[in-house]
XYZ file of C-alpha atoms in Angstrom:
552
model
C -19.790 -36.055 -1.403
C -17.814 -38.588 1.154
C -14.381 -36.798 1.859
C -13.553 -39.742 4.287
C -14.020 -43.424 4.167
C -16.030 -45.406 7.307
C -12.884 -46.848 8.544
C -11.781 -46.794 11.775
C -8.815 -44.707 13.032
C -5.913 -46.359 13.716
C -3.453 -45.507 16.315
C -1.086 -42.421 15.844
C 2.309 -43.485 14.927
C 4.512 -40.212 14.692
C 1.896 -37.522 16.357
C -0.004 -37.172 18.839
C -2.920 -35.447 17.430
C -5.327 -36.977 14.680
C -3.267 -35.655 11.913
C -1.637 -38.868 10.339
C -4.470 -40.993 11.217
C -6.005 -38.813 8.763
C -3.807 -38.695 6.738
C -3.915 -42.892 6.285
C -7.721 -42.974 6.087
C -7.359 -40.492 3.130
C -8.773 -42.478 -0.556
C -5.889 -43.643 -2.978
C -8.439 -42.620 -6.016
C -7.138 -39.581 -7.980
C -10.338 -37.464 -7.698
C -8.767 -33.884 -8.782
C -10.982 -31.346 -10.411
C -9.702 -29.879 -14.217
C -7.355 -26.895 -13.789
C -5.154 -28.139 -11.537
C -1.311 -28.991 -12.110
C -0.563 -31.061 -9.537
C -3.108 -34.058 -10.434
C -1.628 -36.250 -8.324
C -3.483 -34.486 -5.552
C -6.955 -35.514 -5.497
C -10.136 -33.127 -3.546
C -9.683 -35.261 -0.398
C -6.031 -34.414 -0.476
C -6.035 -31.052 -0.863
C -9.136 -30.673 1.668
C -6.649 -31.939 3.936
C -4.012 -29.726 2.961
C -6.076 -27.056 3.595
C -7.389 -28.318 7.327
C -3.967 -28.446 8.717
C -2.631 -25.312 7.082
C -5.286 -23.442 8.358
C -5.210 -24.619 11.794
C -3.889 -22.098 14.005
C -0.288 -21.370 14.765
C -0.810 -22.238 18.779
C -3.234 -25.552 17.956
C -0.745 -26.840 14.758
C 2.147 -29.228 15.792
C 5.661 -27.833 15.074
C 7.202 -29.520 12.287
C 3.380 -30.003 10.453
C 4.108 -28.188 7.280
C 7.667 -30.134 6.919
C 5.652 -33.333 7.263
C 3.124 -32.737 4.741
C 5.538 -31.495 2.482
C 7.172 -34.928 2.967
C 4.309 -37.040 2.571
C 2.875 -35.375 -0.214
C 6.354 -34.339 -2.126
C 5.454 -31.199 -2.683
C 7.114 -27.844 -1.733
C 6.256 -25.664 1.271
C 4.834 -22.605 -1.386
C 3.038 -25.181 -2.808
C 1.053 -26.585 0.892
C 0.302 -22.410 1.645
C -0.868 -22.166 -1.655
C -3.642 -25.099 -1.594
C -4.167 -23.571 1.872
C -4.840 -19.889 0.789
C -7.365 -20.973 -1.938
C -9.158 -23.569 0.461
C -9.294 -20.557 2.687
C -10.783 -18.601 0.141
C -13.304 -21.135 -1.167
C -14.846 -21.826 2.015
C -14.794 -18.186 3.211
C -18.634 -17.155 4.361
C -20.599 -14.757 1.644
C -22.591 -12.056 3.407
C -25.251 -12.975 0.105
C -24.749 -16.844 1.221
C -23.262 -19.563 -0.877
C -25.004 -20.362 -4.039
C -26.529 -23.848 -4.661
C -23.911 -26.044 -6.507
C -26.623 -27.189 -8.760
C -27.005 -23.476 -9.689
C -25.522 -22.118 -13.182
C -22.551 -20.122 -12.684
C -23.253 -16.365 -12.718
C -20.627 -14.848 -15.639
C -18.710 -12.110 -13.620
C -19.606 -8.861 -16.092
C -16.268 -8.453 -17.840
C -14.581 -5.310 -17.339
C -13.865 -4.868 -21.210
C -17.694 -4.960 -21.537
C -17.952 -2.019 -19.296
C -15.183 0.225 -20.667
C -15.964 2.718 -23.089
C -15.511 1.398 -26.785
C -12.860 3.304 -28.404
C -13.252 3.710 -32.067
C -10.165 2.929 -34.310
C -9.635 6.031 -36.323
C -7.208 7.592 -38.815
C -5.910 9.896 -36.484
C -5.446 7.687 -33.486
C -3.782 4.637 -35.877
C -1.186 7.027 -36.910
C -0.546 8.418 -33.591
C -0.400 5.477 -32.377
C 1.776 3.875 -35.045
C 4.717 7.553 -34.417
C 4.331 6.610 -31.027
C 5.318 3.385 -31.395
C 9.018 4.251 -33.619
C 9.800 6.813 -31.840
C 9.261 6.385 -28.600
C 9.329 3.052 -28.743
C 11.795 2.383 -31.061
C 10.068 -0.419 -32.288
C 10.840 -1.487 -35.674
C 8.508 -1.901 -38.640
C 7.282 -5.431 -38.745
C 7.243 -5.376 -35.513
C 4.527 -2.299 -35.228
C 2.829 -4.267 -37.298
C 2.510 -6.963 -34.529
C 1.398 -4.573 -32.406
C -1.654 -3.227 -34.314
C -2.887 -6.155 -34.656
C -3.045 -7.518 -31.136
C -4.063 -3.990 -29.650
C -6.671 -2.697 -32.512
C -7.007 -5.522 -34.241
C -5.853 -4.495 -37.799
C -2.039 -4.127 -39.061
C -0.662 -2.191 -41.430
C 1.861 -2.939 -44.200
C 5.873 -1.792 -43.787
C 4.858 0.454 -47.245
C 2.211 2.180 -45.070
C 4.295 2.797 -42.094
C 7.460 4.265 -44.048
C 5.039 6.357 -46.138
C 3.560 8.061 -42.635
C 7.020 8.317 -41.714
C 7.927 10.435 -44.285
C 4.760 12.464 -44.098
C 5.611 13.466 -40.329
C 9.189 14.102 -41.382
C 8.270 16.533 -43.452
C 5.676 18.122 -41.480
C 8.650 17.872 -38.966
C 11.161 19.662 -40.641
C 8.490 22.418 -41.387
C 7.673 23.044 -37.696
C 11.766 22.781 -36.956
C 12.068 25.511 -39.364
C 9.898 28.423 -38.411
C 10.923 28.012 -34.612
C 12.547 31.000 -33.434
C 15.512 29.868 -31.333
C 16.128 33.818 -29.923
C 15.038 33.014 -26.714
C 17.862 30.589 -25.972
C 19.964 34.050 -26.580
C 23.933 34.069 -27.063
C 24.962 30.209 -26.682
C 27.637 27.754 -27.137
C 26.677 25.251 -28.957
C 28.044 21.695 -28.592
C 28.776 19.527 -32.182
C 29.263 16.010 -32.881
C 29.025 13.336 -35.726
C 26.942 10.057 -35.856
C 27.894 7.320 -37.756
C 25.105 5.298 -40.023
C 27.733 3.352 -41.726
C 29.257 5.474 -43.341
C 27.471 8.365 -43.850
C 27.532 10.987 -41.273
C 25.007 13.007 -39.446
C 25.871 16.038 -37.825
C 24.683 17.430 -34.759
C 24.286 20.971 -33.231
C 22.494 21.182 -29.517
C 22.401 23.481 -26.669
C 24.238 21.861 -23.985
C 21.816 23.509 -20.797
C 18.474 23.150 -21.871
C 19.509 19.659 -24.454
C 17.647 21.551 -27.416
C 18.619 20.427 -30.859
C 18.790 22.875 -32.859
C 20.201 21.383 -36.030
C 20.349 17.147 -37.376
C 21.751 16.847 -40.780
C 21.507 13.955 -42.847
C 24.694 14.342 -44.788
C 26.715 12.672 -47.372
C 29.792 13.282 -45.784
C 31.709 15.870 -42.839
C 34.114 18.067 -44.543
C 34.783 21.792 -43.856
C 32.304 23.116 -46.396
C 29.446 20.635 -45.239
C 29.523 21.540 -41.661
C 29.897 25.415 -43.092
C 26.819 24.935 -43.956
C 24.950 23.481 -40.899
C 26.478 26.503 -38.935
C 24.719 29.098 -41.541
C 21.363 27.031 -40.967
C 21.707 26.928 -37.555
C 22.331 30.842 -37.355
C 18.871 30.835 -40.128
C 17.011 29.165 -37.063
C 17.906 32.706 -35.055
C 20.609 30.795 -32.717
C 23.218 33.071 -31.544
C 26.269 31.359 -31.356
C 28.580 32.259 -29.149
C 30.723 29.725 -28.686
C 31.294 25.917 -30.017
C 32.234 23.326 -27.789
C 33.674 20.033 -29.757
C 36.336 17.294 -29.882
C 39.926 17.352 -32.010
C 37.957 16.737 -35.414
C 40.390 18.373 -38.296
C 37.387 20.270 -40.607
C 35.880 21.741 -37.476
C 38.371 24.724 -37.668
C 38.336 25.328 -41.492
C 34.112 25.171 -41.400
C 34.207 28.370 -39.290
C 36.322 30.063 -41.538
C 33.847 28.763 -44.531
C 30.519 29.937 -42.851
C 32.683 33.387 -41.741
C 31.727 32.407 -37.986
C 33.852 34.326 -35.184
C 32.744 32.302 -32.181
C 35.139 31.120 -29.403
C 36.098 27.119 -29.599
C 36.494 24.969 -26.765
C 38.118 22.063 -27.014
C 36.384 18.752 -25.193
C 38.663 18.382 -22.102
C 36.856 14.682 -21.960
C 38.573 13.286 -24.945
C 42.263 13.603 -24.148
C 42.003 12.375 -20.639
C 40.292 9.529 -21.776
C 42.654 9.016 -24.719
C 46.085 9.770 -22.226
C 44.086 7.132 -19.731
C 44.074 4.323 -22.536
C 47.831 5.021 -23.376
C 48.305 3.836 -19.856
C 46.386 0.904 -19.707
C 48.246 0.469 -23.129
C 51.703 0.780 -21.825
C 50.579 -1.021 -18.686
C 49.583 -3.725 -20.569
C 52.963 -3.713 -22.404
C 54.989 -3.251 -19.817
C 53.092 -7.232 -18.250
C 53.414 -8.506 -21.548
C 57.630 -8.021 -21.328
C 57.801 -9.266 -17.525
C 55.891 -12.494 -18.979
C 58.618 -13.101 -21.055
C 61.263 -12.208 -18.687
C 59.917 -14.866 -16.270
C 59.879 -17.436 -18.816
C 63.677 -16.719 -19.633
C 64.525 -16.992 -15.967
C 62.780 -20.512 -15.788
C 64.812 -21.521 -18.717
C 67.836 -19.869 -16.937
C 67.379 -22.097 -14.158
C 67.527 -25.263 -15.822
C 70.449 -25.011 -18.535
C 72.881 -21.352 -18.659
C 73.353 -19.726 -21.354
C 74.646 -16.472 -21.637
C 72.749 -15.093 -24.963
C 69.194 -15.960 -22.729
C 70.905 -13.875 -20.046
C 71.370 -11.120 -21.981
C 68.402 -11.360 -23.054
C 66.555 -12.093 -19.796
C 68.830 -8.581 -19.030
C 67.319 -6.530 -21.782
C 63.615 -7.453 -21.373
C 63.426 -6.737 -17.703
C 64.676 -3.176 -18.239
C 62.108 -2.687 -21.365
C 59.709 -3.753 -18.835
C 61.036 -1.510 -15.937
C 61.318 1.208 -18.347
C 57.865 0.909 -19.508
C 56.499 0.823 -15.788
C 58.114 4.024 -14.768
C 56.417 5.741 -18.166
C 53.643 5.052 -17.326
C 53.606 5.505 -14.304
C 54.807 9.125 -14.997
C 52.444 9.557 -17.232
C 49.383 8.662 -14.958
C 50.515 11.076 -12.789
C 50.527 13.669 -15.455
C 47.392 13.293 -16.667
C 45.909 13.486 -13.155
C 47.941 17.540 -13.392
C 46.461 17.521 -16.752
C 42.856 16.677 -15.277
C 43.816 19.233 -12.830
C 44.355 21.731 -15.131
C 40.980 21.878 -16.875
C 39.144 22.122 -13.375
C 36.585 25.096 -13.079
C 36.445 25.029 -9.364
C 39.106 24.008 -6.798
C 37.851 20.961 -4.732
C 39.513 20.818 -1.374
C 39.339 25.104 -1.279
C 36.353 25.620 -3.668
C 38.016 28.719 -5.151
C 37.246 29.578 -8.802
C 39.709 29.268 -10.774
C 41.887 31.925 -12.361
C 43.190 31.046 -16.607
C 46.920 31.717 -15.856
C 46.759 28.808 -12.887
C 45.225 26.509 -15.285
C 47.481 27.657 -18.112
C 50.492 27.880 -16.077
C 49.491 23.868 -14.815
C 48.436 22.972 -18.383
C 52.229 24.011 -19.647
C 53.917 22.070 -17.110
C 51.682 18.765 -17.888
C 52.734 19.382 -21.390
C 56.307 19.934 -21.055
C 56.689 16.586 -18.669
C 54.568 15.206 -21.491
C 57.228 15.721 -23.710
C 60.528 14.330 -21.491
C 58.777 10.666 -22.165
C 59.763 9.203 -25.732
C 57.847 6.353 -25.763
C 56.186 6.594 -29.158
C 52.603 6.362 -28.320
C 53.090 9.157 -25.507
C 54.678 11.345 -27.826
C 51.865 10.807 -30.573
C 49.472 11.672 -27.808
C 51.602 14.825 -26.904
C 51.316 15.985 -30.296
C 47.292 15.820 -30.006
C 47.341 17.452 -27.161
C 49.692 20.292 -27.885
C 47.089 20.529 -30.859
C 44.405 21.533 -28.994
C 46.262 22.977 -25.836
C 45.194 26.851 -26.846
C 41.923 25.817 -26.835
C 41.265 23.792 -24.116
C 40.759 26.531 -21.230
C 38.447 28.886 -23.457
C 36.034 27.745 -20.508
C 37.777 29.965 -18.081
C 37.456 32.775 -20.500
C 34.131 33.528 -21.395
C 33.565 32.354 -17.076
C 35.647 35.549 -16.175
C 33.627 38.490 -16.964
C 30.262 36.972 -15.443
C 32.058 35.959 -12.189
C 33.604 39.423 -11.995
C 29.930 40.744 -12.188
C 28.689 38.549 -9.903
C 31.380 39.229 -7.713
C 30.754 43.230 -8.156
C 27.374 42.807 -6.673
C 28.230 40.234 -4.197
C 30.915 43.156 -2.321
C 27.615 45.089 -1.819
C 25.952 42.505 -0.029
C 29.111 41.485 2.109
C 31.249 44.556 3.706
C 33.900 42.554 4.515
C 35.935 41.052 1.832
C 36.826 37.887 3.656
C 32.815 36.941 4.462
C 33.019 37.464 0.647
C 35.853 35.353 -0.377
C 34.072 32.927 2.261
C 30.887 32.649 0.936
C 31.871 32.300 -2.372
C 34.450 29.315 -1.882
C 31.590 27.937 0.200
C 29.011 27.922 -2.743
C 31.761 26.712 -5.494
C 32.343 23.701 -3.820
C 29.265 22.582 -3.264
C 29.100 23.201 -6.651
C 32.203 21.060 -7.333
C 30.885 18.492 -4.731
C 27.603 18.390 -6.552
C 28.621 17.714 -10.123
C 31.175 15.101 -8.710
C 28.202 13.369 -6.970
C 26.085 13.384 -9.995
C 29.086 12.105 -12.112
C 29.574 8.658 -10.326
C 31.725 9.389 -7.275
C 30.141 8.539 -4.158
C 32.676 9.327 -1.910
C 31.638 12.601 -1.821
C 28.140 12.201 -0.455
C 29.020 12.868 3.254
C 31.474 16.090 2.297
C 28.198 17.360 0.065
C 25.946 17.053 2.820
C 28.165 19.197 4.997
C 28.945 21.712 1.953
C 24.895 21.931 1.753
C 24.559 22.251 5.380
C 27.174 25.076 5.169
C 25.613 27.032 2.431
C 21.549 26.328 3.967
C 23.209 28.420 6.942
C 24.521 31.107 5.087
C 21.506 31.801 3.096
C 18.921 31.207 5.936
C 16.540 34.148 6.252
C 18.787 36.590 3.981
C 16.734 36.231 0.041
C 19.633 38.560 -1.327
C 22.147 36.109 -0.301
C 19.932 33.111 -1.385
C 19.683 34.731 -4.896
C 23.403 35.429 -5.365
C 23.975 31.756 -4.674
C 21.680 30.576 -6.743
C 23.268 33.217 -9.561
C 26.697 31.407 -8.781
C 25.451 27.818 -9.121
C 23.976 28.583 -12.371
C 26.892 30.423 -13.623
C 28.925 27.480 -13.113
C 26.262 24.874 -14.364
C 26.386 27.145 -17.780
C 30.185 27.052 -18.016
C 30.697 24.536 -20.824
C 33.844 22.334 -21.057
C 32.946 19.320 -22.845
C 30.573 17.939 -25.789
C 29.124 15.669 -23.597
C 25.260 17.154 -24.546
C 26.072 16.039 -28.056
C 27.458 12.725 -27.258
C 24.083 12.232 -24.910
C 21.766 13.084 -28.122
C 24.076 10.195 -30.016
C 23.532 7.723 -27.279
C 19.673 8.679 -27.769
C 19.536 8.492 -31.326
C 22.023 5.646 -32.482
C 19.480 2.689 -31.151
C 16.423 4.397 -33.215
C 18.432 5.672 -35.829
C 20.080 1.789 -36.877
C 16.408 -0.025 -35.835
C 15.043 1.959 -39.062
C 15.088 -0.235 -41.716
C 14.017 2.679 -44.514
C 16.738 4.831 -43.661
C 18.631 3.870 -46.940
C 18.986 7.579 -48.704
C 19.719 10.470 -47.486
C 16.215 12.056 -48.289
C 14.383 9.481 -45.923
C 17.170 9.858 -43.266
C 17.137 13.288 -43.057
C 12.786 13.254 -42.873
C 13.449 10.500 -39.618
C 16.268 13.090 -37.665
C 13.125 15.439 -38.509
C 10.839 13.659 -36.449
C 13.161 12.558 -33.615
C 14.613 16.156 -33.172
C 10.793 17.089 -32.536
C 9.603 14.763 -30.596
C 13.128 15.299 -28.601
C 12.667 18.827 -27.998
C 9.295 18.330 -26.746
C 9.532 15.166 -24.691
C 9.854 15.271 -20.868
C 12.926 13.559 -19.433
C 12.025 11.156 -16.483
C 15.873 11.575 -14.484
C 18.494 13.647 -14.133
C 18.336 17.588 -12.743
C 15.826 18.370 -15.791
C 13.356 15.618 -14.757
C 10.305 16.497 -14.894
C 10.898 19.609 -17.554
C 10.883 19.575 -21.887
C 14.023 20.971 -23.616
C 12.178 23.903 -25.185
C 10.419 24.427 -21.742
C 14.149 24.751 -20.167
C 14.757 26.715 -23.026
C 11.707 29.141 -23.113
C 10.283 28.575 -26.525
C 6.290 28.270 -26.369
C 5.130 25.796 -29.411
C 1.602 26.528 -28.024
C 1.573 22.903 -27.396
C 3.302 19.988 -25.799
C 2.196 17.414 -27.983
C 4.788 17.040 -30.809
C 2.138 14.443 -33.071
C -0.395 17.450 -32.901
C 2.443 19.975 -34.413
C 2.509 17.099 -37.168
C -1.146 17.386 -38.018
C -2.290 14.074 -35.986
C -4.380 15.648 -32.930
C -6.341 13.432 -30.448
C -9.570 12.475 -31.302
C-alpha cells in the first residue's frame, strides 16, 4: 500500500529536518481503519504520528510533539498514544509476522480455559446471603446480579423466603453458643431505630461480640428485663453495663433482679454540654446582629427608645458570651474528670480526684442560669453517681498489678516510674487512634521510652503488656454498641421485608452471625473474628456453613 504520494519535497518552511515536508506530502483522503475514534486521522497520518514520536529523544527536534499536536488538533496523550500502539504493531515477532492475507488466529479465550463451575443449590444460596449481607445489596438488585454472573435470577419471594430460612437456622446456632469463655463482662447496650420500632442491643465492648439483637415492639423497663435474662440464658456473666441516660435502663435491672455495676456513657454529656455552646454561641451572634443594626439606625436619626434598646441587647449578648464561655471551660474540667489516665504525668487515676473534679464542674455548672445550661445540669447531676464506676471496678486490678509489679522493682520510685511511663503511652495511644494527631511525635518518644525499659527483661515486658490491657478493658463509654448501630442501620433500612417483627428479628439473626464470625479489615482487631478475640471455637469460620449452606 502507497503511504506517500510521488511528489517532490518541497522546501522546509519552519524546520530544518524533513518533518513538515512530510507532513505536506501526506494524502488529504480519510483512509482510517474501523475502531478508531479519531477518524479524522487517516493510516498515513497516524504512520506519521508514529515516525516522529518514536524518533529518539537526541535525533527529535524540541518543540516536535507541540507541533504535531498543533497541526493535527489533537492532544499530547493522544500523539503518545498513536505512538505506543504504532510501536507495538510494528514490534519484531521472534515467530515472524504473519501474512496479511492470512486468517486471523482467535487468541484461545481465557473463559474457555477456566474450569466450568456448575451452578448449584448450595452455591446460589451462598451466593445470594453473601450478597445481603455482606453486600448489603438489596433484593431486586441481587436479582441483577444473578443474572449477569450465573446467568439465572431469582424472584424477591425466593430471596426473602431463604432469608428467613438462614434466620432461623441463625437464631438456632446463636442460641446453643456458650458465651462462658468471654467470663465476667460489662456489657455495653443501645437502641436502633427502624421507624419506630426499636431493636435492642447487648455486645461485648473488647472482643465486639454480640451477644443479644432483639427485634422488639417497643423499649420499656420490662422489655429490656427481658433481653438481660436471655442474655444471662446465653451463659454471659454480666458484670457490669455500660449505657447512655435512657430512663427504663435503671428500672429493667430491678425487673430482671440484675445486681451489676452501671456506668454511665461519659461520651454523651460532653457532646450534649459541647452543643449547648455552639447553641449559646450561636445566640449570643444572633443578639450582636441586632445590636449592630440598631447602632446603624442610631447613626442616622436618635432616638432614645432604640438606645435603650441598642443598651439592652448588647448586654444579652455580652452576657451570653461570658456563659458560654464559662461553660466551655467547664466542660473541658468535666472532660477532665472522666479521664482514666493523666496525660502530661501518665499517672492512673485515683476516684476521689475525679470525684472531687467532677463536684466542682457540677457546682460551677450550677452558678450559670441560663435555661438550657441549667436543663443540662440537671442531666448531668442525673447521672453524676454513675459516671466514674470506671475507676471502680479499675482499682482492685491495678492494685494487683501493682502488688506484683513491687516484686519486680525494689525501689518504689523505678516503680511509680515505670508505671506512669506505660499509662501514657497508653493515654498517648488511644488519643492517636481517636483522631488527634498532634500526639504522634510525643507517642513515638513514650514508645521509645517504654521499648527501653522492657528491652531484654520478659518479666517487665509482660507486666506492661498486663497494664496496657488492663486499661484497654476499662470501659467508659457505649461506643461498641453505637459501632454495631453504625454497622447495622445501612443493612437493616436496605431490607425491604423487614415489615414485622417476626422477619426482623430472623434478619438481626443472620447479621449477628455473620458479625461474630467476620474478620474486620482495620482497626487494632484487624485481621482477627469477634468470637476469635473472644475465645469461642464454632468449629468453623464460615458462618453460611453453620446455616446449612457448605461449599460445594
Amino acid at each position: 500500500m502507497t503511504v506517500y504520494t510521488a511528489s517532490a519535497p518541497r522546501a522546509s518552511v519552519s524546520w530544518p529536518d524533513p518533518i513538515e515536508p512530510v507532513w505536506q506530502m501526506l494524502p488529504a483522503v480519510d483512509d482510517c481503519p474501523l475502531g478508531y475514534k479519531r477518524r479524522d486521522l487517516g493510516l498515513s497520518d497516524r504512520l506519521f504520528i508514529g515516525a516522529v514520536v518514536n524518533l529518539p529523544k537526541a535525533q527529535r527536534a524540541w518543540g516536535c510533539v507541540t507541533w504535531l499536536a498543533d497541526v493535527f488538533v489533537t492532544s499530547r496523550p493522544t500523539l503518545y498514544a498513536i505512538g505506543k500502539r504504532a510501536r507495538a504493531g510494528l514490534a519484531a515477532r521472534p515467530s515472524g509476522r504473519p501474512a496479511r492475507s492470512a486468517a486471523p488466529v482467535e487468541a484461545e479465550s481465557p473463559v474457555a480455559s477456566s474450569p466450568v463451575i456448575s451452578v448449584t443449590p448450595q452455591r446460589l444460596a451462598r451466593t445470594i446471603l453473601t450478597l445481603l449481607m455482606p453486600g448489603g445489596v438489596s433484593e431486586r438488585s441481587v436479582d441483577d446480579c444473578l443474572e449477569v454472573a450465573l446467568g439465572q435470577g431469582r424472584s424477591t419471594g425466593f430471596i426473602s423466603e431463604l432469608l428467613h430460612t438462614a434466620g432461623q437456622r441463625a437464631g438456632e446456632v446463636l442460641d446453643k453458643i456458650d458465651h462462658s469463655a468471654l467470663g465476667p463482662v460489662v456489657q455495653a447496650r443501645d437502641e436502633l431505630f427502624t421507624g419506630q420500632s426499636p431493636n435492642l442491643l447487648m455486645v461485648e465492648p473488647h472482643s465486639l461480640v454480640i451477644t443479644g439483637l432483639y427485634a422488639t415492639a417497643d423499649r420499656d423497663a420490662e422489655t429490656w428485663g427481658c433481653v438481660l435474662l436471655l442474655t444471662q440464658d446465653r451463659q454471659v456473666q454480666i458484670r457490669g453495663l455500660a449505657e447512655d441516660g435512657c430512663i427504663p435502663y435503671a428500672a429493667s435491672c430491678r425487673a430482671a433482679g440484675l445486681d451489676a455495676a452501671i456506668q454511665k456513657d461519659v461520651w454523651h454529656p460532653l457532646a450534649d454540654a459541647l452543643q449547648v455552646v455552639k447553641d449559646i454561641e450561636r445566640e449570643a451572634l444572633q443578639a450582636l446582629t441586632g445590636a449592630q443594626r440598631l447602632e446603624k439606625r442610631l447613626r442616622k436619626h436618635w432616638q432614645e427608645a432604640e438606645f435603650n434598646e441598642w443598651a439592652a441587647t448588647t448586654e444579652r449578648a455580652e452576657r451570653l458570651m461570658e456563659q458560654s464561655a464559662q461553660l466551655r471551660f467547664w466542660r473541658e474540667c468535666l472532660w477532665d474528670a472522666v479521664e482514666v489516665v493523666d496525660l502530661p504525668s501518665g499517672e492512673v487515676r485515683d476516684r476521689a480526684i475525679n470525684q472531687w473534679l467532677l463536684n466542682e464542674s457540677l457546682a460551677g455548672l450550677q452558678r450559670l442560669d441560663h435555661p438550657r445550661i441549667q436543663k443540662l445540669t440537671v442531666r448531668l447531676l442525673a447521672q453524676a453517681p454513675e459516671l466514674l464506676t470506671f475507676l471502680d471496678g479499675l482499682a482492685q486490678p491495678l492494685a494487683d498489678w501493682q502488688a506484683r509489679l513491687a516484686q519486680h522493682f525494689s525501689e518504689p520510685d523505678w516503680a511509680a516510674f515505670f508505671q506512669a511511663s506505660v499509662a501514657r503511652l497508653w493515654r498517648l495511644e488511644h488519643a492517636l487512634r481517636n483522631g488527634h494527631p498532634q500526639f504522634r511525635a510525643a507517642t513515638v518518644a513514650a514508645r521509645q521510652l517504654v521499648a527501653e525499659f522492657v528491652a531484654d527483661d520478659p518479666s517487665a515486658r509482660h507486666l506492661a503488656e498486663d497494664l496496657l490491657t488492663l486499661l484497654e478493658r476499662t470501659v467508659r463509654t457505649s461506643s461498641a454498641a453505637e459501632t454495631i448501630n453504625s454497622v447495622l442501620r445501612p443493612d437493616l433500612n436496605a431490607r425491604r421485608e423487614c415489615t414485622d417483627l417476626v422477619s426482623r428479628q430472623l434478619f438481626l439473626n443472620v447479621f449477628a452471625l455473620w458479625f461474630n464470625l467476620h474478620r474486620f479489615e482495620r482497626g487494632p482487631r484487624k485481621g482477627n473474628r469477634p468470637y476469635e478475640i473472644a475465645g469461642i471455637d464454632l468449629g468453623t469460620d464460615d458462618w453460611l456453613s453453620l446455616l446449612g449452606f457448605p461449599p460445594d
